[in-house]
Coordinates of N, CA and C in Angstrom, one line a residue:
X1 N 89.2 100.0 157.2 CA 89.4 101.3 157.7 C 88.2 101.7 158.6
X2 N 88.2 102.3 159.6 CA 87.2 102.8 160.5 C 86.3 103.4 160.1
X3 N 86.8 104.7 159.6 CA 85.8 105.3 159.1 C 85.4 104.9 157.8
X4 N 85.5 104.2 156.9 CA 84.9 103.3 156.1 C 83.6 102.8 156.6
X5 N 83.9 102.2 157.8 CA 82.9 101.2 158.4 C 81.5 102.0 159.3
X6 N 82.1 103.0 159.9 CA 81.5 104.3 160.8 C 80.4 104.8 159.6
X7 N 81.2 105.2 158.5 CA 80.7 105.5 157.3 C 79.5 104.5 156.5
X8 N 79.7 103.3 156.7 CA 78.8 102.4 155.7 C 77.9 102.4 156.6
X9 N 77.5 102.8 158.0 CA 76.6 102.2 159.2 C 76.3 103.7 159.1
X10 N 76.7 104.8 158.9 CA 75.7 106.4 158.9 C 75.4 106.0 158.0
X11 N 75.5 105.7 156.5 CA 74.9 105.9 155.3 C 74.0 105.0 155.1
X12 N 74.3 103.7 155.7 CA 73.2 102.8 155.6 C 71.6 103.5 156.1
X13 N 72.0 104.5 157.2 CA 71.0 105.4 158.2 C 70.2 106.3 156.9
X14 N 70.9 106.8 156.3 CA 70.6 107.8 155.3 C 70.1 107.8 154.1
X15 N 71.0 106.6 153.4 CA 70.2 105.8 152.1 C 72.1 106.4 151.6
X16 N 72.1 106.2 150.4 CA 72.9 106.1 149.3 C 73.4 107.2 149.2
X17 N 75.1 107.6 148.7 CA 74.8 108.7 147.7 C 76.7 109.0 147.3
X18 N 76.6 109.0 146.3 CA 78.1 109.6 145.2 C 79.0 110.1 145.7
X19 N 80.3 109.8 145.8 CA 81.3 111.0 146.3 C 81.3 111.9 146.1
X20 N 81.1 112.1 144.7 CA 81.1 114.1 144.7 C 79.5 114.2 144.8
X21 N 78.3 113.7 145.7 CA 77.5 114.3 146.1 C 78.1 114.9 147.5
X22 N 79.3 114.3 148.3 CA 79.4 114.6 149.6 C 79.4 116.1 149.7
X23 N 78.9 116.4 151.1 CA 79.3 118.1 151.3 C 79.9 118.2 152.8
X24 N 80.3 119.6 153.0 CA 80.5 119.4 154.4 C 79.3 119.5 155.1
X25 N 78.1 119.4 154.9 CA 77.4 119.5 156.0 C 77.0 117.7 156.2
X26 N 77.2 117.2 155.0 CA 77.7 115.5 155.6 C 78.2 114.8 156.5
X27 N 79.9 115.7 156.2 CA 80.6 115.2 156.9 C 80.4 115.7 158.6
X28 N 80.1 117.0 158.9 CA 79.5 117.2 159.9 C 78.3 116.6 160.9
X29 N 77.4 115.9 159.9 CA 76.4 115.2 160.3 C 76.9 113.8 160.7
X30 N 78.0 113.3 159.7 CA 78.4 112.0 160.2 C 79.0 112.2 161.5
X31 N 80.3 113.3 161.8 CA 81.1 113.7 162.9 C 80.3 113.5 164.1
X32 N 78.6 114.3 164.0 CA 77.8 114.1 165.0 C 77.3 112.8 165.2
X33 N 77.2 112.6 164.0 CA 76.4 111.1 164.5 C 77.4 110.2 165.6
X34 N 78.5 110.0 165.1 CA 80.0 109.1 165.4 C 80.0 109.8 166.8
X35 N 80.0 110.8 167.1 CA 80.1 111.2 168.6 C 78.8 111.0 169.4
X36 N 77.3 110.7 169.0 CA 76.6 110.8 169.7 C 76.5 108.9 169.8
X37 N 76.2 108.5 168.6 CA 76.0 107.4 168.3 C 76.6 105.8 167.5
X38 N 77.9 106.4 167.6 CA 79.0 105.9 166.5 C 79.2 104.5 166.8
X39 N 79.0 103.6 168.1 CA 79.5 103.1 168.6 C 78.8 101.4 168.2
X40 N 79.0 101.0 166.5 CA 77.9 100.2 166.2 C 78.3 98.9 166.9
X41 N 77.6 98.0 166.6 CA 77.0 96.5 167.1 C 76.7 95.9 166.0
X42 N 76.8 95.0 165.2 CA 76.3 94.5 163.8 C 75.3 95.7 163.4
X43 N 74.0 96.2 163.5 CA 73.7 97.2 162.7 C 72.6 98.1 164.0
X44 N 73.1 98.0 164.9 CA 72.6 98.7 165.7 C 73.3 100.0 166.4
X45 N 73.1 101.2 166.4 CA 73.8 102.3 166.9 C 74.0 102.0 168.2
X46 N 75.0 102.4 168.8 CA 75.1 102.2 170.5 C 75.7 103.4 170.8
X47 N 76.5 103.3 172.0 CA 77.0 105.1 172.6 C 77.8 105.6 171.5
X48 N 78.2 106.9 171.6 CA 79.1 107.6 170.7 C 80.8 107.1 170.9
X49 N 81.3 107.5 170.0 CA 82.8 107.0 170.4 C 83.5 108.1 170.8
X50 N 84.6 108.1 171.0 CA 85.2 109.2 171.8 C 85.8 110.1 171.0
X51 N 86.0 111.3 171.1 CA 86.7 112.5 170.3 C 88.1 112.2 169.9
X52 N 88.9 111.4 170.3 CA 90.1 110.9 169.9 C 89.5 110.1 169.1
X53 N 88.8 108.7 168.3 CA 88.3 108.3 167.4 C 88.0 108.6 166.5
X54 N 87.0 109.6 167.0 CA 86.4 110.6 165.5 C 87.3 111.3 165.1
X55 N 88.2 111.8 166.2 CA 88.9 113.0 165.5 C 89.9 111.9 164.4
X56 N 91.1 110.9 165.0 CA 91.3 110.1 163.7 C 90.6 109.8 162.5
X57 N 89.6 109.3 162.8 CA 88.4 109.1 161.5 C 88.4 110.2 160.6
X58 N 88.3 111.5 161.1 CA 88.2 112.3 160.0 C 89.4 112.9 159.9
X59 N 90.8 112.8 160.1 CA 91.9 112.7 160.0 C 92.1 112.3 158.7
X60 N 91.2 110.6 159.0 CA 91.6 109.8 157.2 C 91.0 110.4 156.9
X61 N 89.5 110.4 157.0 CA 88.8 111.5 155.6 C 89.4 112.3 155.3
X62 N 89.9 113.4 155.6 CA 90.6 114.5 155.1 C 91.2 114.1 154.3
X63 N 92.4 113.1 154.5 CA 93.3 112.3 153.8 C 93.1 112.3 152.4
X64 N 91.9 111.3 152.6 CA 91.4 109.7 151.3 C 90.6 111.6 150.5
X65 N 90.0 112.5 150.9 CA 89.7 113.4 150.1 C 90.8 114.3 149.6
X66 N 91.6 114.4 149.9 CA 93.3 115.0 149.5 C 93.6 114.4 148.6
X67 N 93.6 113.1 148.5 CA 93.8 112.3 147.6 C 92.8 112.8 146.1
X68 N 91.5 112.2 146.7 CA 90.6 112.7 146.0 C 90.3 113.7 144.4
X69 N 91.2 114.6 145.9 CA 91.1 116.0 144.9 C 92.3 116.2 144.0
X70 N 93.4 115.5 144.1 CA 95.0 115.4 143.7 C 94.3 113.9 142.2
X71 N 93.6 113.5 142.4 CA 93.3 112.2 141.6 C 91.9 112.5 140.5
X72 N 91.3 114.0 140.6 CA 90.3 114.8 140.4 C 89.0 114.0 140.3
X73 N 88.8 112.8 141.0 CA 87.7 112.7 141.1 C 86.1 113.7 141.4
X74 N 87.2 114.5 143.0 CA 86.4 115.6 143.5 C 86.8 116.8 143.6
X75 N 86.0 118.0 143.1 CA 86.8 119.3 143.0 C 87.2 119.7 143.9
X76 N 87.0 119.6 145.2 CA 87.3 120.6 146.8 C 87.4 118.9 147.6
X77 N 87.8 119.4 148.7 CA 87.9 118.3 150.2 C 86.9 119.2 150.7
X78 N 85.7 118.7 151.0 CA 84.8 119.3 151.5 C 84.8 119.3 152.7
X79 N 85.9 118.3 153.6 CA 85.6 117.9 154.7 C 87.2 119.0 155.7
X80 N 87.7 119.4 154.6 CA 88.9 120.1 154.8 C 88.4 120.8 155.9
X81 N 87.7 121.8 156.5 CA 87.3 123.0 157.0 C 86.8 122.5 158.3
X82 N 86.6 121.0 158.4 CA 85.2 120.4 159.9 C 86.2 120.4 160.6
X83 N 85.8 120.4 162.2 CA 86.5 119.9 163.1 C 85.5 119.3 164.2
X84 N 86.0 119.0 165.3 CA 85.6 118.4 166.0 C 85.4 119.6 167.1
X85 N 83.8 119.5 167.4 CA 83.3 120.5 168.9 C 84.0 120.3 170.1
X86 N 84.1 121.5 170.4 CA 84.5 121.2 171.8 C 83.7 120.2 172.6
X87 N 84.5 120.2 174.4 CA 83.5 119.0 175.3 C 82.1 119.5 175.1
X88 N 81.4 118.7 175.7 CA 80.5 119.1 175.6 C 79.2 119.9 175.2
X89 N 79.6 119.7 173.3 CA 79.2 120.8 172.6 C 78.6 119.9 171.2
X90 N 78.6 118.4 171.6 CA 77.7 117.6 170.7 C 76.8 116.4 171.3
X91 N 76.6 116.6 172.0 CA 75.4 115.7 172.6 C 74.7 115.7 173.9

């Protein structure tokens, strides 16, 4: 899954951390990162990916955290509320 992968290359960036540590200002940070810098290489960041990408990507997140919260791992979909900035309003 993409953002799986988007995801293991931000967090690698960040260090570690628990699903129910996620918040939304995570998933926002990831969103940014993915549009400024998303575009990996075995473990190197390259250009951002496009807003139709990310916006899919966090499409599944929403998802796989709907799930989440239906399967109570996690109390809230924290990622429920993020969207994607307008043009020219992240990098």
């Amino acid at each position: 899954m993409r953002v799986f992968a988007l995801g293991c290359a931000w967090q690698r960036s960040r260090g570690g951390f628990q699903l129910q540590e996620l918040t939304e200002g995570d998933v926002e940070a990831w969103m940014l990162w993915a549009l400024r810098e998303g575009r990996v290489r075995d473990t190197k960041a390259g250009p951002g990916l496009g807003v139709t990408s990310v916006e899919m990507s966090l499409t599944r997140l929403k998802e796989a955290l709907n799930r989440a919260v239906a399967r109570r791992l996690v109390a809230v979909n924290v990622a429920q509320e993020v969207t994607i900035p307008r043009k020219g309003t992240h990098g």
